[in-house]
Amino acid sequence: MDNDATRLLDLAVTTAQETGRMLVEGQAGASVVQTKSSPTDIVTEMDKAADDLVSRRLREARPEDALLTEESGASAGGSGVRWVVDPIDGTVNYLYGMLDWAVSIAAEVDGEAVAGVVEVPARGETYTAVRGRGAWRTRAGRWPEPIFCSTGVPLNRALVATGFGYASERRAHQAEVLVGVLPNVRDIRRGGSAAVDLCSLACGRVDAYYERGVNAWDIGAAGLIAAEAGARVGGLAGRPASPEMTIAAPEPLFTALNDLLTPLDPERDS
Ligand code: IPD
Ligand code: CA
């Protein structure tokens, strides 16, 4: 099988855009069909339909690849490629008719993300990256443009995107952490989609991002896009990005944010 990153990206983009169109058509009638970790952690029938469509298209094109999706979990493969898929990142925004929700598809080769797309249909924006070839945004009807993080922004002037988990106790502690962050930055933004937040970082709409509780599918593609746009993407205190903590910003802002967060103990359980 051909594991060339550019060809993997082409398949990811075609699939994400088809899925985005289906989601736009189904948005008005979408409703909650299931809850997961808490009553506010919702799944709509469109999350499931989008998960099915992405999985079907990837399997048709590349039956030997492994797959990890938010709604169907993991399936093994033997090609060395694994697709990491969030069919809708920002499901609550999708349900409420807000703009920031996305289809996110990343391709990993031998465990490393090499290509990714974040399709944001309501904004008419497609964010892409191939490892080592920069990050790009394509707006409806325009040519692709390279995108870059803002640089040289000190912590006290930084617009910082973040998000919150679905469990009440975790949210209570996230609010305490925020009390320590807010007086030290320009402001915070809670956009409602980790994937879109990281793409906003990649194109300079925010300066930094941190969040506890994001999963591989939330940041698989967007983490690569942010890194290719100039961000360092990692965890707290030199650890790799993980569900415990993901921080993203260009240096030296990454280190300044890490140093602000560390004494606030953002990975504590409550
Ligand atoms: C959520 C969004 C949100 C983030 C949550 C995620 P979902 O994903 O990315 O911004 O704060 O941690 O779970 O549930 O909409 O796919
Ligand atoms: Ca998600």
mmCIF file of C-alpha atoms and ligand atoms in Angstrom:
data_model
loop_
_atom_site.group_PDB
_atom_site.id
_atom_site.type_symbol
_atom_site.label_atom_id
_atom_site.label_comp_id
_atom_site.label_asym_id
_atom_site.label_seq_id
_atom_site.Cartn_x
_atom_site.Cartn_y
_atom_site.Cartn_z
ATOM 1 C CA MET A 1 0.000 0.000 0.000
ATOM 2 C CA ASP A 2 1.169 3.555 -0.762
ATOM 3 C CA ASN A 3 1.617 5.428 2.543
ATOM 4 C CA ASP A 4 2.696 8.731 0.966
ATOM 5 C CA ALA A 5 1.540 11.544 3.268
ATOM 6 C CA THR A 6 0.277 13.798 0.461
ATOM 7 C CA ARG A 7 -1.934 11.047 -0.910
ATOM 8 C CA LEU A 8 -3.215 10.283 2.587
ATOM 9 C CA LEU A 9 -4.059 13.981 2.965
ATOM 10 C CA ASP A 10 -5.969 14.000 -0.350
ATOM 11 C CA LEU A 11 -8.175 11.137 0.857
ATOM 12 C CA ALA A 12 -8.650 12.843 4.238
ATOM 13 C CA VAL A 13 -9.676 16.152 2.636
ATOM 14 C CA THR A 14 -12.129 14.596 0.164
ATOM 15 C CA THR A 15 -13.693 12.577 2.959
ATOM 16 C CA ALA A 16 -13.864 15.476 5.440
ATOM 17 C CA GLN A 17 -15.454 17.783 2.869
ATOM 18 C CA GLU A 18 -18.093 15.236 1.829
ATOM 19 C CA THR A 19 -18.874 14.637 5.505
ATOM 20 C CA GLY A 20 -19.006 18.373 6.191
ATOM 21 C CA ARG A 21 -21.608 18.825 3.440
ATOM 22 C CA MET A 22 -23.723 16.019 4.886
ATOM 23 C CA LEU A 23 -23.490 17.583 8.347
ATOM 24 C CA VAL A 24 -24.573 21.013 7.095
ATOM 25 C CA GLU A 25 -27.626 19.433 5.453
ATOM 26 C CA GLY A 26 -28.551 17.552 8.632
ATOM 27 C CA GLN A 27 -27.792 20.293 11.161
ATOM 28 C CA ALA A 28 -31.277 21.820 11.503
ATOM 29 C CA GLY A 29 -32.897 18.523 12.476
ATOM 30 C CA ALA A 30 -30.107 17.190 14.688
ATOM 31 C CA SER A 31 -31.005 15.977 18.180
ATOM 32 C CA VAL A 32 -29.315 14.260 21.097
ATOM 33 C CA VAL A 33 -29.562 10.461 20.896
ATOM 34 C CA GLN A 34 -27.111 9.471 23.621
ATOM 35 C CA THR A 35 -25.010 10.848 26.446
ATOM 36 C CA LYS A 36 -21.550 9.578 27.378
ATOM 37 C CA SER A 37 -19.416 10.586 30.385
ATOM 38 C CA SER A 38 -22.058 12.988 31.821
ATOM 39 C CA PRO A 39 -25.516 14.350 30.862
ATOM 40 C CA THR A 40 -23.797 17.254 29.055
ATOM 41 C CA ASP A 41 -21.495 14.955 27.031
ATOM 42 C CA ILE A 42 -23.797 14.437 24.070
ATOM 43 C CA VAL A 43 -23.943 12.460 20.834
ATOM 44 C CA THR A 44 -26.358 13.387 18.028
ATOM 45 C CA GLU A 45 -27.526 11.075 15.281
ATOM 46 C CA MET A 46 -25.345 13.199 12.992
ATOM 47 C CA ASP A 47 -22.187 12.359 14.992
ATOM 48 C CA LYS A 48 -22.986 8.708 14.286
ATOM 49 C CA ALA A 49 -23.853 9.285 10.626
ATOM 50 C CA ALA A 50 -20.644 11.259 10.118
ATOM 51 C CA ASP A 51 -18.584 8.615 11.914
ATOM 52 C CA ASP A 52 -20.142 5.954 9.643
ATOM 53 C CA LEU A 53 -19.498 7.947 6.466
ATOM 54 C CA VAL A 54 -15.852 8.713 7.288
ATOM 55 C CA SER A 55 -15.182 5.121 8.348
ATOM 56 C CA ARG A 56 -16.829 3.773 5.179
ATOM 57 C CA ARG A 57 -14.897 6.049 2.833
ATOM 58 C CA LEU A 58 -11.542 5.308 4.508
ATOM 59 C CA ARG A 59 -12.192 1.542 4.526
ATOM 60 C CA GLU A 60 -13.295 1.537 0.877
ATOM 61 C CA ALA A 61 -10.114 3.328 -0.190
ATOM 62 C CA ARG A 62 -7.677 1.677 2.229
ATOM 63 C CA PRO A 63 -9.055 -1.556 3.718
ATOM 64 C CA GLU A 64 -5.790 -2.508 5.416
ATOM 65 C CA ASP A 65 -5.455 0.615 7.564
ATOM 66 C CA ALA A 66 -6.221 0.848 11.288
ATOM 67 C CA LEU A 67 -8.909 3.254 12.449
ATOM 68 C CA LEU A 68 -9.654 5.126 15.687
ATOM 69 C CA THR A 69 -12.838 7.173 15.743
ATOM 70 C CA GLU A 70 -14.607 8.972 18.583
ATOM 71 C CA GLU A 71 -17.896 7.154 18.096
ATOM 72 C CA SER A 72 -16.780 3.628 17.026
ATOM 73 C CA GLY A 73 -13.464 3.143 18.831
ATOM 74 C CA ALA A 74 -10.454 1.300 17.470
ATOM 75 C CA SER A 75 -10.031 -1.308 14.743
ATOM 76 C CA ALA A 76 -6.675 -2.833 13.845
ATOM 77 C CA GLY A 77 -4.904 -2.856 10.459
ATOM 78 C CA GLY A 78 -1.695 -4.106 8.922
ATOM 79 C CA SER A 79 -0.525 -1.285 6.623
ATOM 80 C CA GLY A 80 1.304 0.890 9.194
ATOM 81 C CA VAL A 81 -1.299 3.641 8.703
ATOM 82 C CA ARG A 82 -3.844 4.566 11.357
ATOM 83 C CA TRP A 83 -6.603 7.112 10.830
ATOM 84 C CA VAL A 84 -7.664 9.165 13.853
ATOM 85 C CA VAL A 85 -11.121 10.666 13.365
ATOM 86 C CA ASP A 86 -13.412 13.040 15.210
ATOM 87 C CA PRO A 87 -16.586 13.078 13.065
ATOM 88 C CA ILE A 88 -17.798 16.261 14.798
ATOM 89 C CA ASP A 89 -15.522 18.134 17.147
ATOM 90 C CA GLY A 90 -17.679 20.717 18.864
ATOM 91 C CA THR A 91 -20.896 18.715 18.975
ATOM 92 C CA VAL A 92 -22.556 21.188 21.359
ATOM 93 C CA ASN A 93 -21.818 24.070 18.951
ATOM 94 C CA TYR A 94 -23.207 21.948 16.094
ATOM 95 C CA LEU A 95 -26.418 21.284 18.033
ATOM 96 C CA TYR A 96 -26.873 24.954 18.898
ATOM 97 C CA GLY A 97 -26.141 26.232 15.367
ATOM 98 C CA MET A 98 -22.855 27.915 16.253
ATOM 99 C CA LEU A 99 -19.989 28.126 13.767
ATOM 100 C CA ASP A 100 -17.090 26.361 15.461
ATOM 101 C CA TRP A 101 -17.510 22.664 14.813
ATOM 102 C CA ALA A 102 -15.332 20.551 12.578
ATOM 103 C CA VAL A 103 -14.656 17.212 10.943
ATOM 104 C CA SER A 104 -11.155 16.162 11.954
ATOM 105 C CA ILE A 105 -9.153 13.419 10.221
ATOM 106 C CA ALA A 106 -5.478 12.635 10.867
ATOM 107 C CA ALA A 107 -3.304 9.981 9.264
ATOM 108 C CA GLU A 108 -0.511 8.434 11.302
ATOM 109 C CA VAL A 109 2.274 6.333 9.815
ATOM 110 C CA ASP A 110 4.010 4.061 12.305
ATOM 111 C CA GLY A 111 2.476 6.014 15.198
ATOM 112 C CA GLU A 112 3.390 9.528 14.030
ATOM 113 C CA ALA A 113 0.847 12.006 12.611
ATOM 114 C CA VAL A 114 1.944 12.814 9.041
ATOM 115 C CA ALA A 115 -1.152 14.434 7.534
ATOM 116 C CA GLY A 116 -4.292 16.062 8.873
ATOM 117 C CA VAL A 117 -7.370 18.023 7.900
ATOM 118 C CA VAL A 118 -9.780 20.049 10.016
ATOM 119 C CA GLU A 119 -12.825 20.955 7.941
ATOM 120 C CA VAL A 120 -14.899 23.819 9.406
ATOM 121 C CA PRO A 121 -17.971 23.904 7.121
ATOM 122 C CA ALA A 122 -19.858 26.743 8.814
ATOM 123 C CA ARG A 123 -16.846 29.028 8.290
ATOM 124 C CA GLY A 124 -16.061 27.686 4.799
ATOM 125 C CA GLU A 125 -12.517 26.909 5.968
ATOM 126 C CA THR A 126 -10.327 23.851 5.437
ATOM 127 C CA TYR A 127 -7.124 23.566 7.483
ATOM 128 C CA THR A 128 -4.488 21.058 6.395
ATOM 129 C CA ALA A 129 -0.937 20.004 7.112
ATOM 130 C CA VAL A 130 1.569 17.435 5.939
ATOM 131 C CA ARG A 131 4.496 16.872 8.315
ATOM 132 C CA GLY A 132 7.438 19.046 7.284
ATOM 133 C CA ARG A 133 5.459 20.990 4.649
ATOM 134 C CA GLY A 134 3.757 23.689 6.679
ATOM 135 C CA ALA A 135 0.144 24.410 7.566
ATOM 136 C CA TRP A 136 -2.445 25.693 5.118
ATOM 137 C CA ARG A 137 -5.920 27.185 5.102
ATOM 138 C CA THR A 138 -8.264 27.122 2.132
ATOM 139 C CA ARG A 139 -11.264 29.431 2.277
ATOM 140 C CA ALA A 140 -14.255 28.783 0.014
ATOM 141 C CA GLY A 141 -13.529 30.056 -3.494
ATOM 142 C CA ARG A 142 -9.913 31.052 -2.743
ATOM 143 C CA TRP A 143 -6.467 29.568 -3.248
ATOM 144 C CA PRO A 144 -4.811 27.777 -0.319
ATOM 145 C CA GLU A 145 -2.706 30.096 1.847
ATOM 146 C CA PRO A 146 0.093 29.181 4.254
ATOM 147 C CA ILE A 147 -0.739 29.992 7.876
ATOM 148 C CA PHE A 148 1.471 30.796 10.852
ATOM 149 C CA CYS A 149 1.090 31.305 14.597
ATOM 150 C CA SER A 150 1.572 34.809 15.956
ATOM 151 C CA THR A 151 5.057 35.216 17.345
ATOM 152 C CA GLY A 152 6.618 37.469 19.975
ATOM 153 C CA VAL A 153 3.467 37.753 22.092
ATOM 154 C CA PRO A 154 4.252 37.965 25.828
ATOM 155 C CA LEU A 155 2.039 36.064 28.252
ATOM 156 C CA ASN A 156 0.317 39.180 29.580
ATOM 157 C CA ARG A 157 -0.779 40.088 26.014
ATOM 158 C CA ALA A 158 -1.749 36.563 24.973
ATOM 159 C CA LEU A 159 -5.282 35.619 23.947
ATOM 160 C CA VAL A 160 -5.546 32.069 25.264
ATOM 161 C CA ALA A 161 -8.057 29.461 24.074
ATOM 162 C CA THR A 162 -9.101 26.734 26.461
ATOM 163 C CA GLY A 163 -11.950 24.336 27.116
ATOM 164 C CA PHE A 164 -13.593 22.407 29.903
ATOM 165 C CA GLY A 165 -14.482 18.771 30.498
ATOM 166 C CA TYR A 166 -17.972 17.381 30.907
ATOM 167 C CA ALA A 167 -17.760 16.187 34.542
ATOM 168 C CA SER A 168 -18.832 18.723 37.203
ATOM 169 C CA GLU A 169 -15.967 18.034 39.637
ATOM 170 C CA ARG A 170 -13.393 18.414 36.896
ATOM 171 C CA ARG A 171 -15.019 21.649 35.731
ATOM 172 C CA ALA A 172 -14.917 23.037 39.260
ATOM 173 C CA HIS A 173 -11.148 22.531 39.359
ATOM 174 C CA GLN A 174 -10.745 23.881 35.805
ATOM 175 C CA ALA A 175 -12.538 27.039 37.001
ATOM 176 C CA GLU A 176 -10.023 27.345 39.885
ATOM 177 C CA VAL A 177 -7.149 27.022 37.427
ATOM 178 C CA LEU A 178 -8.754 29.694 35.270
ATOM 179 C CA VAL A 179 -8.833 32.068 38.248
ATOM 180 C CA GLY A 180 -5.051 31.765 38.302
ATOM 181 C CA VAL A 181 -4.671 32.185 34.528
ATOM 182 C CA LEU A 182 -7.065 35.027 33.729
ATOM 183 C CA PRO A 183 -5.314 37.897 35.589
ATOM 184 C CA ASN A 184 -2.054 37.028 33.800
ATOM 185 C CA VAL A 185 -3.166 36.994 30.147
ATOM 186 C CA ARG A 186 -4.951 39.350 27.738
ATOM 187 C CA ASP A 187 -8.114 37.238 27.923
ATOM 188 C CA ILE A 188 -9.355 33.735 27.394
ATOM 189 C CA ARG A 189 -11.645 32.238 24.715
ATOM 190 C CA ARG A 190 -13.813 29.135 25.080
ATOM 191 C CA GLY A 191 -14.660 28.347 21.467
ATOM 192 C CA GLY A 192 -16.188 24.898 22.005
ATOM 193 C CA SER A 193 -14.028 22.820 19.660
ATOM 194 C CA ALA A 194 -10.490 21.861 20.540
ATOM 195 C CA ALA A 195 -9.734 21.181 16.861
ATOM 196 C CA VAL A 196 -10.925 24.645 15.806
ATOM 197 C CA ASP A 197 -9.092 26.236 18.771
ATOM 198 C CA LEU A 198 -5.806 24.728 17.570
ATOM 199 C CA CYS A 199 -6.471 25.878 13.994
ATOM 200 C CA SER A 200 -7.226 29.362 15.368
ATOM 201 C CA LEU A 201 -3.822 29.218 17.057
ATOM 202 C CA ALA A 202 -2.290 28.109 13.760
ATOM 203 C CA CYS A 203 -3.598 31.178 11.922
ATOM 204 C CA GLY A 204 -3.082 33.768 14.671
ATOM 205 C CA ARG A 205 -6.697 34.172 15.818
ATOM 206 C CA VAL A 206 -5.521 33.215 19.303
ATOM 207 C CA ASP A 207 -1.980 33.158 20.679
ATOM 208 C CA ALA A 208 -1.988 30.029 22.838
ATOM 209 C CA TYR A 209 -4.114 27.071 23.897
ATOM 210 C CA TYR A 210 -4.281 24.767 26.886
ATOM 211 C CA GLU A 211 -6.803 22.190 27.974
ATOM 212 C CA ARG A 212 -7.154 19.144 30.159
ATOM 213 C CA GLY A 213 -9.257 16.256 28.864
ATOM 214 C CA VAL A 214 -8.816 16.332 25.104
ATOM 215 C CA ASN A 215 -8.495 12.989 23.359
ATOM 216 C CA ALA A 216 -6.402 11.782 20.442
ATOM 217 C CA TRP A 217 -9.273 12.354 17.996
ATOM 218 C CA ASP A 218 -9.821 15.971 19.148
ATOM 219 C CA ILE A 219 -6.244 17.023 18.435
ATOM 220 C CA GLY A 220 -4.842 14.399 16.033
ATOM 221 C CA ALA A 221 -5.104 16.597 12.947
ATOM 222 C CA ALA A 222 -5.174 20.015 14.610
ATOM 223 C CA GLY A 223 -2.073 19.292 16.702
ATOM 224 C CA LEU A 224 -0.101 18.659 13.526
ATOM 225 C CA ILE A 225 -1.572 21.788 11.894
ATOM 226 C CA ALA A 226 -0.617 23.935 14.921
ATOM 227 C CA ALA A 227 2.894 22.426 15.044
ATOM 228 C CA GLU A 228 3.407 23.006 11.315
ATOM 229 C CA ALA A 229 2.296 26.630 11.807
ATOM 230 C CA GLY A 230 5.028 27.160 14.399
ATOM 231 C CA ALA A 231 3.557 26.024 17.723
ATOM 232 C CA ARG A 232 5.173 23.759 20.233
ATOM 233 C CA VAL A 233 2.535 21.184 21.185
ATOM 234 C CA GLY A 234 3.142 19.296 24.409
ATOM 235 C CA GLY A 235 2.050 18.500 27.937
ATOM 236 C CA LEU A 236 2.895 19.986 31.319
ATOM 237 C CA ALA A 237 6.486 20.070 32.596
ATOM 238 C CA GLY A 238 8.092 18.617 29.469
ATOM 239 C CA ARG A 239 5.730 15.683 29.138
ATOM 240 C CA PRO A 240 4.102 14.916 25.768
ATOM 241 C CA ALA A 241 0.575 16.176 25.041
ATOM 242 C CA SER A 242 -1.975 13.805 26.537
ATOM 243 C CA PRO A 243 -5.533 13.759 27.893
ATOM 244 C CA GLU A 244 -3.985 15.000 31.170
ATOM 245 C CA MET A 245 -2.844 18.257 29.581
ATOM 246 C CA THR A 246 -2.272 19.721 26.154
ATOM 247 C CA ILE A 247 -0.514 23.076 25.792
ATOM 248 C CA ALA A 248 0.184 24.692 22.419
ATOM 249 C CA ALA A 249 1.910 27.977 21.622
ATOM 250 C CA PRO A 250 5.067 29.162 19.907
ATOM 251 C CA GLU A 251 8.111 29.466 22.179
ATOM 252 C CA PRO A 252 8.770 31.333 24.443
ATOM 253 C CA LEU A 253 5.035 31.714 25.130
ATOM 254 C CA PHE A 254 4.667 27.931 25.535
ATOM 255 C CA THR A 255 7.175 27.943 28.407
ATOM 256 C CA ALA A 256 5.612 31.015 30.032
ATOM 257 C CA LEU A 257 2.165 29.380 29.948
ATOM 258 C CA ASN A 258 3.580 26.094 31.213
ATOM 259 C CA ASP A 259 5.221 27.959 34.113
ATOM 260 C CA LEU A 260 1.972 29.767 34.932
ATOM 261 C CA LEU A 261 -0.055 26.536 34.854
ATOM 262 C CA THR A 262 2.317 24.226 36.742
ATOM 263 C CA PRO A 263 1.795 25.627 40.281
ATOM 264 C CA LEU A 264 -1.982 25.733 39.648
ATOM 265 C CA ASP A 265 -1.866 21.911 39.464
ATOM 266 C CA PRO A 266 -4.240 21.630 36.475
ATOM 267 C CA GLU A 267 -3.930 17.825 36.290
ATOM 268 C CA ARG A 268 -5.310 17.315 39.808
ATOM 269 C CA ASP A 269 -8.597 15.428 39.936
ATOM 270 C CA SER A 270 -10.681 17.859 41.974
HETATM 271 C C1 IPD B 1 -15.086 18.598 22.815
HETATM 272 C C2 IPD B 1 -14.608 19.910 22.245
HETATM 273 C C3 IPD B 1 -14.431 20.925 23.343
HETATM 274 C C4 IPD B 1 -13.498 20.461 24.404
HETATM 275 C C5 IPD B 1 -13.928 19.103 24.943
HETATM 276 C C6 IPD B 1 -14.087 18.097 23.810
HETATM 277 P P1 IPD B 1 -16.674 17.030 21.336
HETATM 278 O O1 IPD B 1 -15.218 17.612 21.801
HETATM 279 O O2 IPD B 1 -13.386 19.724 21.583
HETATM 280 O O3 IPD B 1 -13.915 22.151 22.870
HETATM 281 O O4 IPD B 1 -13.465 21.408 25.440
HETATM 282 O O5 IPD B 1 -12.921 18.656 25.831
HETATM 283 O O6 IPD B 1 -14.530 16.872 24.342
HETATM 284 O O7 IPD B 1 -17.303 16.399 22.540
HETATM 285 O O8 IPD B 1 -17.458 18.176 20.839
HETATM 286 O O9 IPD B 1 -16.322 16.068 20.256
HETATM 287 CA CA CA B 2 -14.215 15.887 19.965
#
